[in-house]
Tab-separated table of C-alpha atoms in Angstrom:
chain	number	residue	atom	x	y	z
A	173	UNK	CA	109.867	90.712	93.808
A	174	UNK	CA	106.737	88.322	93.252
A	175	UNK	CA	104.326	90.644	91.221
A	176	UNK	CA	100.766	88.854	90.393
A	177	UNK	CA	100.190	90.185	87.004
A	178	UNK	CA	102.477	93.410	87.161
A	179	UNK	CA	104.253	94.432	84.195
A	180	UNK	CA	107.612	95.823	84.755
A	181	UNK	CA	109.174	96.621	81.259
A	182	UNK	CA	109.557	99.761	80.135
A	183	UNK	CA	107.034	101.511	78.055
A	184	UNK	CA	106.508	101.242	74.265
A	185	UNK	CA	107.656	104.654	72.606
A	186	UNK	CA	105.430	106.900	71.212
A	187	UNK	CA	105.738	107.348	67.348
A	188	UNK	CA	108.447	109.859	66.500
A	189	UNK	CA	111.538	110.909	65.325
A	190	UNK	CA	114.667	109.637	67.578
A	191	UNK	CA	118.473	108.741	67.809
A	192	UNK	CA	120.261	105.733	68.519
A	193	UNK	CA	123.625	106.305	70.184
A	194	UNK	CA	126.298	103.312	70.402
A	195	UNK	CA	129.350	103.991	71.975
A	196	UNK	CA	132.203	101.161	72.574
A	197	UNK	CA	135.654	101.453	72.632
A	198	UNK	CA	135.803	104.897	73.139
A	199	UNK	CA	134.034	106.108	70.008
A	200	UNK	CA	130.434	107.225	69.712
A	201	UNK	CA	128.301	106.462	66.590
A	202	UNK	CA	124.719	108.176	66.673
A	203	UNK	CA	121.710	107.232	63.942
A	204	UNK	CA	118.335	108.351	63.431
A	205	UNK	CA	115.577	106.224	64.202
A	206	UNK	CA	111.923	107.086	63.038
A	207	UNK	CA	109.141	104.907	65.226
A	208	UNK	CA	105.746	104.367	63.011
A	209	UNK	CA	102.441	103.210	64.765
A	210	UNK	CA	100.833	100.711	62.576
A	211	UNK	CA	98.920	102.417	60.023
A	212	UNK	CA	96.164	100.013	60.042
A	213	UNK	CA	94.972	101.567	63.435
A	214	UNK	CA	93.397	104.681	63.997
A	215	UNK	CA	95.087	105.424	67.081
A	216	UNK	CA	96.689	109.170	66.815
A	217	UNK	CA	100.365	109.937	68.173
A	218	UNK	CA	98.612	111.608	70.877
A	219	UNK	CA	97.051	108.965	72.000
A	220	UNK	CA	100.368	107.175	72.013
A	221	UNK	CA	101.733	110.438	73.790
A	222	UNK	CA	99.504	110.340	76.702
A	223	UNK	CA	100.455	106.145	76.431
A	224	UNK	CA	103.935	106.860	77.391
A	225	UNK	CA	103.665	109.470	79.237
A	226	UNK	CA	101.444	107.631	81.738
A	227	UNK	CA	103.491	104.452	81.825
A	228	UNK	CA	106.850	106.588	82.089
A	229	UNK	CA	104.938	107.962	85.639
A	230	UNK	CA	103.926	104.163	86.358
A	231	UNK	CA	107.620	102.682	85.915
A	232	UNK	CA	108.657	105.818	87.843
A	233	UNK	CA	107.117	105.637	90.743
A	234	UNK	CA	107.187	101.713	90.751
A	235	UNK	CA	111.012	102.420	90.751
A	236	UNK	CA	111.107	104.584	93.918
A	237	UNK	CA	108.825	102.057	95.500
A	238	UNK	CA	111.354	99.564	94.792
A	239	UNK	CA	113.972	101.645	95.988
A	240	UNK	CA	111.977	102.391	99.304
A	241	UNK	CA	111.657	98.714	100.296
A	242	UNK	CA	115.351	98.065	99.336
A	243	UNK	CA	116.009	100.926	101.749
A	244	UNK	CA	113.868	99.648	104.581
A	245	UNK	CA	115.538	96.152	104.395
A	246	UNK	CA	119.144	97.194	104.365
A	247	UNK	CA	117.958	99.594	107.606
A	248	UNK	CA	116.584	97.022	109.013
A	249	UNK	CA	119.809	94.188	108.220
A	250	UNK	CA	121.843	97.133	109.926
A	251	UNK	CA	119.730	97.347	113.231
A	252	UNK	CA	120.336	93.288	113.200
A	253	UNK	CA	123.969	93.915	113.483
A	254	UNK	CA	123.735	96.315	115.790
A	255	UNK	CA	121.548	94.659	118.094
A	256	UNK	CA	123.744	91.387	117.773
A	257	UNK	CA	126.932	93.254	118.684
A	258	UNK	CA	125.104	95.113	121.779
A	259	UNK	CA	124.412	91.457	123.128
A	260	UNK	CA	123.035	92.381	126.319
A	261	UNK	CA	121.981	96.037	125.889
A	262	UNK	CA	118.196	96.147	126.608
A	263	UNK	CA	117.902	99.406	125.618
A	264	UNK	CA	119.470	98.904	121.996
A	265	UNK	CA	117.875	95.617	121.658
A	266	UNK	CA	114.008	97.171	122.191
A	267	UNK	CA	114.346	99.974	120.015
A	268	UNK	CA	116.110	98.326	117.157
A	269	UNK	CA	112.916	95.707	117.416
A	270	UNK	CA	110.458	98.926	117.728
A	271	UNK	CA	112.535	100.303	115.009
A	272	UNK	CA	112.297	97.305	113.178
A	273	UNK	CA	108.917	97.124	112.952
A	274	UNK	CA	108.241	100.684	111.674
A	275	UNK	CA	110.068	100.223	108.771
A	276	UNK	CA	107.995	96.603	108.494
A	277	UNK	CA	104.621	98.521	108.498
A	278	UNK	CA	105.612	100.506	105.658
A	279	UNK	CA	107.015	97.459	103.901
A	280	UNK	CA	104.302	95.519	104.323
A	281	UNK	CA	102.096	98.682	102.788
A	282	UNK	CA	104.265	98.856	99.986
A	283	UNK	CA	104.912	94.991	99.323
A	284	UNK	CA	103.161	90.995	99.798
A	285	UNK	CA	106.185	90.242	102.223
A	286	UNK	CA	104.762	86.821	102.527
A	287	UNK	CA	104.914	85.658	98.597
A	288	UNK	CA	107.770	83.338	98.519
A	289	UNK	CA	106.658	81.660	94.993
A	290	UNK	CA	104.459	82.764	92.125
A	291	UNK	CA	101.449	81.460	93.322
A	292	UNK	CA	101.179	83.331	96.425
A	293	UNK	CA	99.204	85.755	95.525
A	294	UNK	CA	96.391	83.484	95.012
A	295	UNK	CA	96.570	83.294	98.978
A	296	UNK	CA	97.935	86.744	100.379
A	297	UNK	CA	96.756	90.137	98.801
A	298	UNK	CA	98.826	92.092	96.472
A	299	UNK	CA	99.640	95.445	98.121
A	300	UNK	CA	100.944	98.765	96.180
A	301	UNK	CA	103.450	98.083	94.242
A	302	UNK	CA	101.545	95.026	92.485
A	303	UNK	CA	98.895	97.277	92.044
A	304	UNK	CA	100.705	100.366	90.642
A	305	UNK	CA	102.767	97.671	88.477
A	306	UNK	CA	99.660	95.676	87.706
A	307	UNK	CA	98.054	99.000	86.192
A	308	UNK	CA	101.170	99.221	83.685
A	309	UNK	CA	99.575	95.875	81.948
A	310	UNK	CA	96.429	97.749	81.138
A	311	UNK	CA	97.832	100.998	80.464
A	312	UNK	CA	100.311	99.145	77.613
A	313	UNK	CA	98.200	96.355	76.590
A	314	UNK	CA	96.577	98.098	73.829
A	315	UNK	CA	96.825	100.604	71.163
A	316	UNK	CA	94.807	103.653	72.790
A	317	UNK	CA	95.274	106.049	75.385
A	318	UNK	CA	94.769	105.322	78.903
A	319	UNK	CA	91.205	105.745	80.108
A	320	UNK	CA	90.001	108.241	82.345
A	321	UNK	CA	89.581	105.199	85.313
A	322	UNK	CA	94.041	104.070	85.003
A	323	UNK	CA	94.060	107.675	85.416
A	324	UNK	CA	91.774	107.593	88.762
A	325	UNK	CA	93.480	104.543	89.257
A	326	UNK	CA	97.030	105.717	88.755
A	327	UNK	CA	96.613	108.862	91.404
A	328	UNK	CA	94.754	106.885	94.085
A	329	UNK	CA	97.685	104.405	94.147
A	330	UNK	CA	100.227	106.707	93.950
A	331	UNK	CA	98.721	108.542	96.651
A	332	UNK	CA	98.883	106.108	98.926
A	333	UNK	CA	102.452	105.126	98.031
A	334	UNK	CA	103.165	108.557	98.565
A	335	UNK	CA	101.962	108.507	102.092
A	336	UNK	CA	104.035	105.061	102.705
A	337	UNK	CA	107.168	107.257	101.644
A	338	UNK	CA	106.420	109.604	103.943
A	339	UNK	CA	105.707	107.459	106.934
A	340	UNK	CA	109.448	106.113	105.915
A	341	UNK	CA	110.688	109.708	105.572
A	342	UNK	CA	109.915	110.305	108.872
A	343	UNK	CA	111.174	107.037	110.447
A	344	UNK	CA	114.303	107.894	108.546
A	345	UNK	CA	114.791	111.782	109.557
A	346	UNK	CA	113.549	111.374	112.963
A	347	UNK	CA	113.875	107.494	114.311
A	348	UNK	CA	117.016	106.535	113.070
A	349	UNK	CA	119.149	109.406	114.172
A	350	UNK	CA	117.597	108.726	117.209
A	351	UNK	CA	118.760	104.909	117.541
A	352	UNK	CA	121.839	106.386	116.528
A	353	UNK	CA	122.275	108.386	119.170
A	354	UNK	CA	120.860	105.558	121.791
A	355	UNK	CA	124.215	103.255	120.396
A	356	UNK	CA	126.324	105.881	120.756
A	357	UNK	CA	125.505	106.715	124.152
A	358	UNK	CA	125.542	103.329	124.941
A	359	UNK	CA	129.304	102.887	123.200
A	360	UNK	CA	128.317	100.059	121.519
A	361	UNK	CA	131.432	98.758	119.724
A	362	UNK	CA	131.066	99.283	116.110
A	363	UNK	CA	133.859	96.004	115.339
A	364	UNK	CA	133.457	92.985	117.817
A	365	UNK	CA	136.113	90.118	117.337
A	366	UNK	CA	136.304	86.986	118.653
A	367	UNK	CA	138.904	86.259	120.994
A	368	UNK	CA	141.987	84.486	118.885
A	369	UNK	CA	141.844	80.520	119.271
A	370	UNK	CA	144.633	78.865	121.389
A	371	UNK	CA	147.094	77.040	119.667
């Protein structure tokens, strides 16, 4: 993933009492940990609360975003195959493509398909994820809680991520079955080898 300015480390803990667990060669050694916030600042633990608590959502539903465009291209590497071994089968062949590019809408909601370096960004825009990812940098960059706007910011974002996952919900629980169901009644061969070379 090529994220322009999005921050994908995990969030800072809160201050607090904690415990550290190590376990290696089958034995388990556990110590408590106390995190302080620097007393020089006059943010509260609450503050720091609502500071996690926010970025654990952020990394969260960056995660499943993630997930979600893994999913679409492995679908969509599948229909490939598919298509390939039906060589010939118009039917298979135009509804993996239409298939196909379902699942590329919602990618292409979700994700800058086009960035191929670090710079790209500076020509295509950043979609969803950069944006959900990009709020995690101002969210974390300081010692305070988040505002009331990387709230606004955080539900309007994941809102329309949300709707993304359900457009690929429904391509999953209705679409695909139905390709499925196209290959099978067109008893495509699921193993295609070449014929064996003459000696």
């Amino acid at each position: 993933m090529i994220l322009w300015g999005g921050v994908t480390r995990g969030p800072v803990l809160a201050p607090g009492a904690y415990q550290v667990r190590l376990t290696a060669g089958g034995q388990s050694l556990t110590q408590p940990l106390e995190v302080r916030k620097d007393p020089r600042l006059a943010t509260t633990d609450d503050d720091y609360r609502k500071q996690y608590d926010l970025l654990v959502r952020i990394r969260d539903k960056v995660t499943e975003t993630h997930d979600a465009i893994t999913r679409i291209r492995e679908t969509r590497d599948q229909l490939k195959g598919v298509a390939e071994r039906a060589k010939g089968n118009k039917a298979i062949a135009d509804a993996a493509d239409a298939l196909g590019k379902k699942l590329t809408v919602v990618e292409e909601e979700l994700y800058q398909t086009k960035n191929q370096s670090s710079q790209d960004p500076l020509n295509f825009p950043i979609r969803l994820n950069n944006k959900l990812a990009a709020l995690a940098g101002v969210v974390g960059g300081g010692d305070a809680a988040p505002t009331d706007q990387s709230y606004a910011v955080y539900d309007d974002v994941a809102g329309r991520i949300d709707t993304q996952l359900a457009r690929l919900r429904e391509v999953v629980e209705t679409d695909v079955p139905a390709f499925n169901a196209l290959v099978r009644a067109q008893n495509v061969p699921a193993v295609v080898l070449s014929p064996p070379k003459e000696k």
